[in-house]
Tab-separated table of C-alpha atoms in Angstrom:
chain	number	residue	atom	x	y	z
A	1	MET	CA	44.962	-3.450	2.745
A	2	SER	CA	44.638	-1.579	5.992
A	3	LYS	CA	41.173	-1.635	6.891
A	4	LEU	CA	39.166	1.447	5.748
A	5	PRO	CA	38.780	3.451	9.333
A	6	LEU	CA	35.599	3.496	10.849
A	7	TYR	CA	34.594	7.449	10.143
A	8	GLU	CA	34.716	6.870	6.507
A	9	LYS	CA	32.396	4.156	6.075
A	10	VAL	CA	30.166	5.957	8.418
A	11	GLY	CA	30.750	8.935	5.860
A	12	TYR	CA	30.273	7.637	2.885
A	13	ALA	CA	26.697	5.445	4.621
A	14	MET	CA	25.578	9.087	5.087
A	15	GLY	CA	25.289	9.754	1.422
A	16	ASP	CA	23.230	6.606	1.152
A	17	ALA	CA	21.085	8.213	3.751
A	18	ALA	CA	20.613	11.356	1.531
A	19	ALA	CA	19.935	9.663	-0.940
A	20	ASN	CA	17.200	7.639	0.056
A	21	LEU	CA	15.521	10.541	1.371
A	22	VAL	CA	14.907	10.763	-2.351
A	23	TRP	CA	14.558	6.816	-3.230
A	24	ARG	CA	12.450	5.430	-0.859
A	25	GLY	CA	10.278	8.058	-0.639
A	26	ALA	CA	9.927	8.763	-4.214
A	27	LEU	CA	9.469	4.434	-4.070
A	28	ALA	CA	6.704	4.101	-1.410
A	29	TYR	CA	4.890	6.897	-1.412
A	30	LEU	CA	5.068	9.187	-4.645
A	31	ALA	CA	2.255	6.256	-6.364
A	32	VAL	CA	0.100	7.217	-3.646
A	33	PHE	CA	0.727	10.687	-3.876
A	34	TYR	CA	-0.062	11.158	-7.226
A	35	THR	CA	-3.535	9.304	-7.686
A	36	ASP	CA	-4.278	10.308	-3.983
A	37	THR	CA	-3.768	13.834	-3.340
A	38	PHE	CA	-2.058	15.079	-7.219
A	39	GLY	CA	-5.354	13.409	-9.156
A	40	LEU	CA	-3.353	11.012	-11.607
A	41	THR	CA	-5.357	8.110	-12.681
A	42	ALA	CA	-3.266	4.507	-11.987
A	43	ALA	CA	-3.143	4.466	-15.255
A	44	ALA	CA	-1.534	7.551	-16.158
A	45	ALA	CA	0.399	7.771	-13.183
A	46	ALA	CA	1.847	3.413	-13.851
A	47	MET	CA	2.621	5.359	-17.749
A	48	LEU	CA	4.668	7.905	-16.213
A	49	PHE	CA	7.076	5.512	-14.291
A	50	LEU	CA	7.506	3.166	-17.149
A	51	VAL	CA	8.200	6.160	-20.104
A	52	VAL	CA	10.396	7.651	-16.970
A	53	ARG	CA	12.811	4.588	-16.733
A	54	LEU	CA	13.768	4.902	-20.745
A	55	SER	CA	15.690	8.170	-20.694
A	56	ASP	CA	17.568	6.401	-17.032
A	57	GLY	CA	18.365	3.486	-19.733
A	58	VAL	CA	20.290	6.446	-21.299
A	59	THR	CA	21.404	9.224	-18.333
A	60	ASP	CA	23.002	6.512	-16.911
A	61	ILE	CA	25.083	4.879	-19.091
A	62	ILE	CA	26.525	8.103	-19.941
A	63	MET	CA	26.720	9.308	-16.823
A	64	GLY	CA	29.059	6.066	-16.628
A	65	MET	CA	30.958	6.916	-19.046
A	66	VAL	CA	31.596	10.606	-17.777
A	67	ALA	CA	32.657	9.878	-14.495
A	68	ASP	CA	35.026	7.403	-15.813
A	69	ARG	CA	36.752	9.880	-17.403
A	70	THR	CA	36.198	13.102	-14.812
A	71	GLU	CA	39.725	14.080	-13.598
A	72	THR	CA	39.690	16.212	-10.740
A	73	ARG	CA	42.125	16.586	-7.577
A	74	TYR	CA	39.068	15.612	-5.708
A	75	GLY	CA	38.807	11.576	-8.176
A	76	LYS	CA	36.571	11.193	-10.007
A	77	PHE	CA	33.615	9.821	-8.654
A	78	ARG	CA	32.879	12.374	-5.054
A	79	PRO	CA	33.318	15.827	-7.231
A	80	TRP	CA	29.729	14.257	-8.400
A	81	ILE	CA	28.297	14.150	-5.256
A	82	LEU	CA	29.207	17.759	-4.402
A	83	TRP	CA	27.797	19.424	-7.730
A	84	SER	CA	24.486	16.837	-7.823
A	85	THR	CA	23.403	18.014	-4.709
A	86	PRO	CA	21.870	21.544	-5.076
A	87	MET	CA	19.548	19.877	-8.293
A	88	LEU	CA	18.551	16.824	-6.003
A	89	ALA	CA	17.177	18.968	-2.844
A	90	LEU	CA	15.418	21.384	-6.231
A	91	PHE	CA	13.684	18.260	-7.250
A	92	MET	CA	13.132	16.644	-4.373
A	93	VAL	CA	10.821	19.754	-3.262
A	94	LEU	CA	8.793	20.486	-7.179
A	95	CYS	CA	8.049	16.469	-6.964
A	96	PHE	CA	5.608	16.907	-4.057
A	97	THR	CA	4.448	20.528	-4.713
A	98	THR	CA	1.167	20.354	-5.921
A	99	PRO	CA	0.660	23.733	-8.341
A	100	ASP	CA	-3.016	24.339	-9.407
A	101	LEU	CA	-3.291	23.203	-13.393
A	102	SER	CA	-5.872	21.360	-15.216
A	103	ALA	CA	-5.300	17.641	-15.328
A	104	ASP	CA	-3.140	18.013	-19.050
A	105	GLY	CA	-1.387	20.323	-17.175
A	106	LYS	CA	-0.333	17.807	-13.798
A	107	LEU	CA	0.323	15.640	-15.858
A	108	ILE	CA	2.894	17.392	-17.875
A	109	TYR	CA	3.992	18.496	-14.770
A	110	ALA	CA	4.766	15.153	-13.241
A	111	TYR	CA	6.159	13.869	-15.861
A	112	ILE	CA	8.862	17.124	-16.240
A	113	THR	CA	9.815	17.137	-12.209
A	114	TYR	CA	10.295	13.726	-11.922
A	115	ILE	CA	12.057	13.268	-15.249
A	116	GLY	CA	14.319	16.037	-13.538
A	117	LEU	CA	14.538	14.073	-9.687
A	118	THR	CA	15.844	11.071	-11.753
A	119	LEU	CA	18.587	13.046	-13.653
A	120	ALA	CA	19.507	14.106	-10.480
A	121	TYR	CA	19.412	11.522	-9.075
A	122	THR	CA	21.414	10.148	-11.733
A	123	PHE	CA	23.993	12.544	-11.522
A	124	ASN	CA	24.357	11.771	-7.685
A	125	ASN	CA	23.852	8.174	-7.514
A	126	VAL	CA	25.695	7.141	-9.869
A	127	PRO	CA	29.575	8.096	-9.054
A	128	TYR	CA	28.211	7.587	-4.891
A	129	SER	CA	27.523	4.031	-6.158
A	130	ALA	CA	31.111	4.295	-8.512
A	131	LEU	CA	32.726	5.581	-5.803
A	132	MET	CA	32.680	1.893	-3.401
A	133	GLY	CA	34.565	0.413	-6.377
A	134	VAL	CA	37.614	2.437	-5.765
A	135	MET	CA	37.928	2.534	-2.063
A	136	THR	CA	39.726	0.034	-1.706
A	137	PRO	CA	40.783	-3.313	-3.331
A	138	SER	CA	39.724	-5.691	-1.055
A	139	ASP	CA	36.525	-7.301	-1.433
A	140	THR	CA	36.093	-7.949	2.507
A	141	GLN	CA	36.367	-4.635	3.040
A	142	ARG	CA	33.718	-3.749	0.362
A	143	ALA	CA	31.415	-6.499	1.521
A	144	SER	CA	32.250	-4.141	5.382
A	145	LEU	CA	32.128	-0.852	3.654
A	146	SER	CA	28.419	-1.960	1.145
A	147	GLY	CA	26.472	-3.352	5.134
A	148	TYR	CA	27.357	0.092	6.688
A	149	ARG	CA	26.252	1.685	2.984
A	150	PHE	CA	22.727	0.168	2.992
A	151	ALA	CA	22.599	0.626	6.816
A	152	GLY	CA	22.341	4.467	5.865
A	153	ALA	CA	20.280	3.651	2.671
A	154	PHE	CA	17.629	2.474	5.316
A	155	ALA	CA	18.473	4.477	8.240
A	156	GLY	CA	17.566	7.741	5.502
A	157	GLY	CA	14.678	5.644	4.696
A	158	LEU	CA	13.263	5.106	7.905
A	159	LEU	CA	13.289	9.070	8.357
A	160	VAL	CA	10.799	9.600	5.463
A	161	MET	CA	9.099	6.194	5.321
A	162	GLY	CA	8.865	6.260	8.673
A	163	PHE	CA	7.729	10.024	10.173
A	164	LEU	CA	6.746	11.776	6.637
A	165	PRO	CA	2.986	10.656	7.226
A	166	ASP	CA	2.869	12.234	10.976
A	167	LEU	CA	5.260	15.238	9.226
A	168	VAL	CA	2.666	15.516	6.299
A	169	ALA	CA	-0.768	15.511	8.783
A	170	TYR	CA	0.986	17.593	11.723
A	171	LEU	CA	2.714	20.617	9.065
A	172	GLY	CA	-0.270	20.379	6.042
A	173	SER	CA	-2.563	20.549	9.264
A	174	GLY	CA	-5.486	18.861	7.395
A	175	ASP	CA	-3.629	19.888	4.064
A	176	ASP	CA	-1.977	16.752	2.123
A	177	ALA	CA	-0.879	19.131	-0.331
A	178	LYS	CA	0.736	21.731	1.810
A	179	GLY	CA	1.894	18.701	4.052
A	180	TYR	CA	3.807	17.118	1.596
A	181	GLN	CA	5.879	20.252	0.122
A	182	TYR	CA	7.038	21.894	3.335
A	183	THR	CA	8.170	18.244	4.685
A	184	MET	CA	10.243	18.160	1.625
A	185	TYR	CA	11.534	21.551	2.620
A	186	LEU	CA	13.174	20.068	5.475
A	187	PHE	CA	14.200	16.572	4.321
A	188	ALA	CA	16.136	18.652	1.300
A	189	ALA	CA	17.824	20.555	3.978
A	190	LEU	CA	19.059	17.433	5.602
A	191	LEU	CA	20.634	15.636	2.325
A	192	SER	CA	22.305	18.261	1.494
A	193	VAL	CA	24.308	17.999	4.947
A	194	LEU	CA	24.501	14.814	4.312
A	195	MET	CA	26.099	14.549	0.847
A	196	LEU	CA	28.687	17.198	2.188
A	197	ILE	CA	30.416	15.015	5.148
A	198	THR	CA	30.168	12.158	2.233
A	199	PHE	CA	32.109	14.606	-0.114
A	200	MET	CA	34.373	15.732	2.856
A	201	THR	CA	35.019	12.029	4.531
A	202	THR	CA	36.111	9.709	1.244
A	203	LYS	CA	39.050	8.749	-0.123
A	204	GLU	CA	38.948	7.366	-3.676
A	205	ARG	CA	42.599	4.805	-3.453
A	206	ILE	CA	42.262	2.671	-6.720
A	207	ARG	CA	43.921	4.532	-9.436
A	208	PRO	CA	42.842	1.802	-12.709
A	209	ALA	CA	45.388	1.740	-15.937
A	210	LYS	CA	45.175	4.687	-18.161
A	211	ARG	CA	42.456	3.973	-20.805
A	212	ASP	CA	42.671	4.424	-24.001
A	213	GLU	CA	42.314	7.847	-25.077
A	214	ILE	CA	39.588	8.593	-26.783
A	215	SER	CA	37.428	12.265	-26.005
A	216	LEU	CA	34.274	11.720	-24.306
A	217	LYS	CA	32.405	13.741	-27.205
A	218	THR	CA	33.882	10.792	-29.637
A	219	GLU	CA	32.041	8.153	-26.910
A	220	ILE	CA	28.892	9.641	-26.150
A	221	SER	CA	28.601	9.812	-30.563
A	222	ASP	CA	29.930	6.149	-30.882
A	223	LEU	CA	27.113	5.818	-27.651
A	224	VAL	CA	24.166	7.663	-29.417
A	225	LYS	CA	24.322	4.679	-32.607
A	226	ASN	CA	24.226	1.606	-30.300
A	227	LEU	CA	21.831	3.406	-28.057
A	228	PRO	CA	19.100	1.149	-30.245
A	229	PHE	CA	20.641	-1.935	-27.350
A	230	ILE	CA	19.096	0.462	-24.676
A	231	VAL	CA	16.268	2.251	-25.416
A	232	VAL	CA	14.205	-0.246	-27.317
A	233	PRO	CA	14.376	-3.318	-25.972
A	234	LEU	CA	12.882	-1.804	-23.088
A	235	LEU	CA	10.507	0.324	-25.163
A	236	ALA	CA	9.289	-2.919	-26.027
A	237	ALA	CA	9.153	-4.397	-22.318
A	238	THR	CA	7.506	-1.372	-21.537
A	239	LEU	CA	4.683	-1.902	-23.906
A	240	PHE	CA	3.887	-5.242	-23.056
A	241	PHE	CA	4.371	-5.080	-19.397
A	242	TYR	CA	1.300	-1.626	-19.975
A	243	PHE	CA	-0.521	-3.037	-22.564
A	244	ARG	CA	-0.007	-6.842	-22.423
A	245	ASN	CA	-1.829	-8.065	-25.983
A	246	LEU	CA	-0.545	-10.158	-28.359
A	247	ILE	CA	0.793	-7.680	-30.590
A	248	THR	CA	3.201	-5.722	-27.811
A	249	ALA	CA	4.318	-9.528	-27.226
A	250	ALA	CA	5.407	-10.112	-30.528
A	251	PHE	CA	6.906	-6.995	-30.951
A	252	PHE	CA	9.188	-7.801	-27.719
A	253	VAL	CA	9.924	-11.010	-29.292
A	254	LEU	CA	10.786	-9.842	-32.350
A	255	VAL	CA	13.026	-7.041	-30.733
A	256	ALA	CA	14.832	-10.010	-28.748
A	257	LEU	CA	15.794	-11.564	-31.759
A	258	VAL	CA	17.138	-8.834	-33.708
A	259	ILE	CA	19.195	-7.726	-30.825
A	260	TRP	CA	20.622	-11.079	-29.914
A	261	TRP	CA	22.062	-10.677	-34.079
A	262	ALA	CA	23.255	-7.559	-33.458
A	263	ILE	CA	25.286	-8.944	-30.540
A	264	LYS	CA	26.272	-11.909	-31.576
A	265	ARG	CA	27.676	-10.138	-34.941
A	266	ILE	CA	29.657	-7.248	-32.358
A	267	LEU	CA	30.951	-10.189	-30.771
A	268	SER	CA	32.417	-11.849	-33.423
A	269	GLN	CA	34.182	-8.599	-34.609
A	270	PRO	CA	38.060	-8.090	-33.822
A	271	THR	CA	38.264	-5.826	-30.898
A	272	ASN	CA	40.963	-3.217	-32.938
A	273	HIS	CA	37.587	-2.566	-35.082
A	274	LEU	CA	35.809	-1.576	-32.530
A	275	GLY	CA	34.680	2.117	-31.358
A	276	GLY	CA	35.916	2.882	-27.417
A	277	THR	CA	31.879	2.020	-26.043
A	278	GLN	CA	31.288	-0.981	-28.435
A	279	ARG	CA	34.603	-2.001	-26.612
A	280	ASP	CA	33.000	-1.547	-23.622
A	281	ILE	CA	29.573	-3.550	-24.778
A	282	VAL	CA	31.932	-6.736	-25.485
A	283	ASP	CA	33.638	-6.272	-21.913
A	284	LEU	CA	30.433	-5.916	-20.218
A	285	LEU	CA	28.877	-8.789	-22.642
A	286	THR	CA	31.725	-11.082	-21.772
A	287	ASN	CA	31.579	-10.836	-18.155
A	288	LYS	CA	29.618	-13.303	-16.886
A	289	PRO	CA	29.263	-12.315	-13.098
A	290	TRP	CA	27.804	-8.990	-14.173
A	291	LEU	CA	25.679	-10.021	-16.343
A	292	ILE	CA	23.994	-12.883	-14.000
A	293	LEU	CA	23.868	-9.580	-11.524
A	294	LEU	CA	21.998	-7.075	-13.415
A	295	ALA	CA	19.623	-9.982	-13.538
A	296	ILE	CA	19.516	-10.298	-9.922
A	297	GLY	CA	19.618	-6.797	-9.493
A	298	PHE	CA	15.992	-6.211	-11.456
A	299	LEU	CA	14.500	-8.850	-9.429
A	300	THR	CA	15.619	-8.428	-6.394
A	301	MET	CA	14.832	-4.257	-7.088
A	302	MET	CA	11.274	-5.859	-8.491
A	303	PHE	CA	11.165	-7.589	-5.056
A	304	ASN	CA	11.350	-4.957	-3.030
A	305	GLY	CA	9.874	-2.102	-4.704
A	306	ILE	CA	6.738	-4.198	-4.910
A	307	LYS	CA	6.106	-5.144	-1.312
A	308	TYR	CA	7.193	-1.359	-0.404
A	309	GLY	CA	5.213	0.186	-3.366
A	310	VAL	CA	1.771	-1.564	-1.754
A	311	ILE	CA	2.655	-0.624	1.749
A	312	ALA	CA	0.688	2.531	2.001
A	313	TYR	CA	-2.178	1.725	0.053
A	314	TYR	CA	-2.327	-1.736	2.244
A	315	PHE	CA	-2.405	0.359	5.445
A	316	LYS	CA	-4.830	3.164	4.453
A	317	TYR	CA	-7.506	0.346	2.617
A	318	GLN	CA	-7.468	-2.654	4.275
A	319	VAL	CA	-6.262	-1.994	7.806
A	320	GLY	CA	-7.812	1.130	7.776
A	321	ASP	CA	-5.182	3.082	9.470
A	322	GLU	CA	-3.044	5.211	7.474
A	323	LEU	CA	-0.619	6.901	10.079
A	324	MET	CA	0.054	3.489	11.123
A	325	ALA	CA	2.168	3.032	7.700
A	326	GLY	CA	4.811	4.893	9.090
A	327	LYS	CA	5.144	2.564	12.165
A	328	TYR	CA	5.312	-0.756	10.129
A	329	PHE	CA	7.826	1.045	7.787
A	330	ILE	CA	10.187	2.060	10.734
A	331	ALA	CA	9.950	-1.789	12.037
A	332	LEU	CA	11.393	-2.517	8.768
A	333	LEU	CA	13.887	-0.205	8.046
A	334	LEU	CA	15.419	-0.451	12.123
A	335	VAL	CA	15.159	-4.800	11.109
A	336	SER	CA	16.650	-3.656	7.705
A	337	ILE	CA	19.188	-1.742	9.234
A	338	LEU	CA	20.282	-4.863	11.376
A	339	GLY	CA	20.212	-7.100	7.794
A	340	ALA	CA	22.315	-4.898	6.073
A	341	LEU	CA	24.944	-4.541	9.053
A	342	ALA	CA	25.105	-8.390	9.518
A	343	THR	CA	26.311	-8.810	5.778
A	344	GLY	CA	29.091	-7.831	6.468
A	345	HIS	CA	30.093	-10.621	9.353
A	346	LEU	CA	27.741	-12.953	6.969
A	347	SER	CA	29.898	-12.769	3.968
A	348	GLN	CA	32.994	-13.304	5.577
A	349	MET	CA	31.413	-16.487	7.509
A	350	PHE	CA	29.926	-18.092	4.114
A	351	ASP	CA	30.148	-17.517	0.086
A	352	LYS	CA	28.294	-14.496	-0.853
A	353	ARG	CA	26.469	-16.515	-3.290
A	354	ARG	CA	25.309	-19.066	-0.643
A	355	LEU	CA	24.251	-16.267	1.458
A	356	PHE	CA	22.364	-14.655	-1.396
A	357	ILE	CA	20.545	-17.328	-2.601
A	358	ALA	CA	19.425	-17.946	1.144
A	359	ALA	CA	18.027	-14.538	1.285
A	360	LEU	CA	16.643	-14.735	-1.388
A	361	ILE	CA	14.495	-18.112	-0.418
A	362	ALA	CA	13.630	-17.137	3.158
A	363	SER	CA	12.653	-13.311	2.309
A	364	GLY	CA	10.540	-14.929	-0.597
A	365	ILE	CA	9.035	-17.938	1.854
A	366	LEU	CA	8.389	-15.463	4.504
A	367	THR	CA	6.468	-12.821	1.816
A	368	GLY	CA	4.562	-15.312	0.234
A	369	SER	CA	3.355	-16.855	3.325
A	370	PHE	CA	1.942	-12.694	4.013
A	371	TYR	CA	-1.230	-14.226	2.043
A	372	TRP	CA	-2.763	-15.741	4.969
A	373	VAL	CA	-2.322	-12.968	7.447
A	374	ASP	CA	-5.776	-10.827	8.036
A	375	SER	CA	-5.142	-7.697	7.761
A	376	ASP	CA	-6.368	-6.498	11.802
A	377	ASN	CA	-3.326	-8.874	13.298
A	378	LEU	CA	-1.482	-6.290	13.530
A	379	SER	CA	1.333	-8.629	15.216
A	380	ALA	CA	1.431	-10.931	12.704
A	381	ILE	CA	1.933	-8.443	9.738
A	382	PHE	CA	5.119	-6.715	11.598
A	383	ILE	CA	5.807	-9.948	12.686
A	384	MET	CA	5.842	-11.742	9.258
A	385	GLY	CA	6.752	-8.453	7.315
A	386	CYS	CA	10.310	-7.705	9.900
A	387	SER	CA	11.056	-11.421	9.345
A	388	ALA	CA	11.094	-11.468	5.673
A	389	GLU	CA	12.601	-8.026	6.092
A	390	PHE	CA	15.924	-9.060	7.676
A	391	PHE	CA	16.869	-11.260	4.970
A	392	ALA	CA	15.052	-8.929	2.016
A	393	ALA	CA	18.070	-6.170	3.115
A	394	MET	CA	20.876	-8.182	3.111
A	395	MET	CA	19.880	-8.019	-1.198
A	396	PRO	CA	20.793	-5.018	-2.110
A	397	THR	CA	23.712	-4.581	0.014
A	398	LEU	CA	25.288	-7.841	-1.233
A	399	PHE	CA	24.424	-6.692	-4.965
A	400	PHE	CA	26.935	-3.724	-4.750
A	401	THR	CA	29.417	-5.771	-3.290
A	402	MET	CA	29.270	-8.180	-6.174
A	403	LEU	CA	29.011	-5.169	-8.529
A	404	GLY	CA	32.651	-4.401	-7.051
A	405	ASP	CA	33.809	-7.815	-7.665
A	406	SER	CA	32.506	-8.180	-11.298
A	407	ALA	CA	34.419	-5.122	-11.925
A	408	ASP	CA	37.287	-6.145	-10.771
A	409	TYR	CA	37.004	-9.418	-12.775
A	410	SER	CA	36.485	-7.290	-16.068
A	411	GLU	CA	40.120	-5.665	-15.334
A	412	TRP	CA	41.282	-9.433	-14.291
A	413	LYS	CA	40.366	-10.406	-17.991
A	414	ASN	CA	40.586	-7.847	-20.006
A	415	GLY	CA	42.800	-5.365	-18.641
A	416	ARG	CA	40.527	-2.851	-18.679
A	417	ARG	CA	38.221	-1.519	-16.002
A	418	ALA	CA	35.151	1.189	-16.349
A	419	THR	CA	33.898	1.368	-12.725
A	420	GLY	CA	31.813	4.269	-13.754
A	421	LEU	CA	30.156	1.710	-16.190
A	422	ILE	CA	29.799	-0.567	-14.614
A	423	TYR	CA	27.764	0.653	-11.181
A	424	SER	CA	25.817	2.511	-14.046
A	425	ALA	CA	24.585	-0.315	-15.315
A	426	GLY	CA	23.612	-1.642	-11.627
A	427	THR	CA	21.794	1.854	-10.225
A	428	PHE	CA	20.267	1.621	-13.914
A	429	VAL	CA	18.968	-1.965	-13.277
A	430	GLN	CA	17.613	-1.034	-10.063
A	431	LYS	CA	16.071	2.167	-10.791
A	432	THR	CA	14.133	0.693	-13.295
A	433	GLY	CA	13.204	-2.288	-11.612
A	434	GLY	CA	11.971	0.054	-9.103
A	435	GLY	CA	10.381	1.632	-11.743
A	436	PHE	CA	8.516	-1.276	-13.163
A	437	ALA	CA	7.622	-2.606	-9.385
A	438	GLY	CA	5.771	0.698	-8.970
A	439	ALA	CA	3.997	0.625	-12.167
A	440	LEU	CA	3.126	-3.104	-11.549
A	441	VAL	CA	1.502	-1.964	-7.848
A	442	LEU	CA	-0.650	0.642	-10.262
A	443	VAL	CA	-1.507	-1.786	-12.539
A	444	VAL	CA	-2.636	-4.332	-10.694
A	445	LEU	CA	-5.028	-1.736	-8.463
A	446	ALA	CA	-5.895	-0.560	-11.730
A	447	SER	CA	-6.581	-4.286	-12.966
A	448	TYR	CA	-9.029	-4.577	-10.009
A	449	GLY	CA	-10.939	-0.944	-11.084
A	450	TYR	CA	-8.951	1.526	-8.114
A	451	ASP	CA	-9.287	4.577	-8.560
A	452	GLY	CA	-8.206	6.754	-5.335
A	453	MET	CA	-10.399	10.422	-6.030
A	454	ASP	CA	-13.417	7.196	-5.725
A	455	ASN	CA	-13.891	5.705	-2.568
A	456	THR	CA	-16.421	3.280	-4.046
A	457	THR	CA	-13.752	1.350	-5.760
A	458	VAL	CA	-11.917	0.018	-3.163
A	459	LYS	CA	-13.590	-2.822	-1.881
A	460	ALA	CA	-12.986	-4.245	-5.089
A	461	SER	CA	-9.207	-3.634	-5.262
A	462	LEU	CA	-8.650	-5.278	-1.736
A	463	PRO	CA	-7.701	-8.899	-3.096
A	464	GLY	CA	-5.480	-6.986	-5.093
A	465	MET	CA	-3.597	-5.369	-2.331
A	466	GLN	CA	-3.261	-8.694	-0.699
A	467	LEU	CA	-1.603	-10.360	-3.888
A	468	LEU	CA	0.812	-7.477	-4.070
A	469	MET	CA	1.852	-7.829	-0.289
A	470	SER	CA	2.684	-11.755	-0.604
A	471	TRP	CA	2.892	-14.404	-3.455
A	472	ILE	CA	3.603	-11.207	-6.421
A	473	PRO	CA	6.483	-10.253	-5.266
A	474	ALA	CA	7.918	-13.980	-3.416
A	475	ILE	CA	7.983	-15.033	-7.093
A	476	PHE	CA	10.446	-12.565	-8.332
A	477	ALA	CA	12.815	-14.147	-4.934
A	478	PHE	CA	12.557	-17.334	-5.757
A	479	LEU	CA	12.946	-16.416	-9.663
A	480	GLY	CA	16.365	-14.966	-8.689
A	481	ALA	CA	17.197	-17.716	-6.543
A	482	GLY	CA	17.490	-19.788	-9.379
A	483	LEU	CA	19.448	-17.347	-11.051
A	484	MET	CA	22.167	-16.953	-8.787
A	485	LEU	CA	22.256	-21.081	-8.724
A	486	PHE	CA	24.463	-20.022	-11.390
A	487	TYR	CA	27.004	-17.232	-10.514
A	488	PRO	CA	30.475	-17.999	-10.916
A	489	LEU	CA	32.537	-15.843	-8.536
A	490	SER	CA	33.199	-17.726	-5.728
A	491	GLN	CA	35.274	-16.414	-1.950
A	492	GLN	CA	38.427	-18.115	-3.518
A	493	HIS	CA	37.965	-16.681	-6.894
A	494	ASN	CA	37.625	-13.139	-6.108
A	495	GLN	CA	40.445	-13.328	-3.514
A	496	GLN	CA	42.918	-14.886	-6.391
A	497	ILE	CA	41.668	-12.192	-8.388
A	498	GLY	CA	42.355	-9.456	-5.762
A	499	GLU	CA	45.629	-10.562	-5.320
A	500	THR	CA	46.577	-10.893	-9.466
A	501	LEU	CA	45.336	-7.110	-9.678
A	502	ILE	CA	46.982	-5.735	-6.795
A	503	ALA	CA	50.234	-7.676	-8.030
A	504	ARG	CA	49.789	-5.896	-11.958
A	505	ARG	CA	49.335	-2.707	-10.264
A	506	ASN	CA	52.697	-2.543	-8.113
A	507	ALA	CA	54.467	-4.112	-10.369
A	508	MET	CA	52.854	-0.963	-13.152
A	509	GLU	CA	53.313	2.001	-10.686
A	510	PRO	CA	57.280	2.415	-11.628
A	511	ALA	CA	56.613	2.680	-15.514
A	512	GLN	CA	53.937	5.694	-14.094
A	513	SER	CA	55.825	7.870	-12.559
């Protein structure tokens, strides 16, 4: 397989630069916007983040199914990038708009616009992520492409997270509500241009063997019957996470046992008795690499999401310089670009599993050590944070590369390749992890009595902010490193699988022509 041209790698990266104008902006600033500018309580905002993730559990999976069955002259996934961009730009602006409403009206508005934003992001980013799985059959080229992708992602995040506070201050002239809205106008226009570049410069090369001809209507009907597998566990986890009492804990355990029993029943049935969606579920549940990656994606997003979600609060209240948060974000994201670009080269020198474990442990140790850094020692804050971020940047880069490996594994093992579904589950756990991370930040702050509209509550919440910058996210990194020890695909296995699939596809071409 020849190398992907540089212009295509850069063009693909522009798509994640655009997406991260939304993703990094919402992740880093939406919580503090809701509590300190829009006027929501920390508890209400935390529940908002959790509830919206329940809808993502359904829409991401449906979008993966729809994308897998899309057939146009532009391919399966590229058209969705073009079609979804106007909606994504619109809701990006609406989320940071502050209409003059009652307290209940504001909460309703926040739910509507945030759900709209996550839906638009799903329509755009699920196909975008899956596109990487069909641009090249080479796992090493995917690793390189993933490096470029996340360099673009961090560059997009750099614009939002690094310059948003200054733009809000400049464009708002002291009115943060106006400043946020005008800033989002600029970012929405840039997003549209970058998405168009991605659509025009990329190409889909892998044409998977045709799946059974089952209509999308039948598949969605089948999915509706299986929604409890997605919604009920998420609901149980959300209730336990938010309320943290014996009743919700018992409910969570009961749901886990029932789902485990139901899954065992499905796996015991002959495949010819299963519907199309159930067969996809069986393929995924017997795909050990994918199952491990699913958990890893959640843990790493919790790790990164908590760190990024508390930075605005930390610099505003502990450091005492709100605008310094922008400079800190710039430093982190410049280092992130280097880390993402280095990942492609390092993954060719070292096994991806071992590299992932090393990155998790190193970043976890450095992040945990942040607990002992004084808030007035800016040099130590920047050095420690940037050192941890270099390794943290490798995590999403490796994660999406390895999702492509798990799609290859599924095709090699089952003769079926649901690239969109596999990647939609990956983006879903990332967004779920981001939602839970943002909610955890707010839950911890609320437990310390924090109220963004009452400055007298700030002092008591400072220890919580210190923990959120250090040991709380570090725990998730260490859990991920332990889990990654069980990941079964080595570099040699990936090469063998890739060679087998290429041979199969070449053998099938004459029959299909």
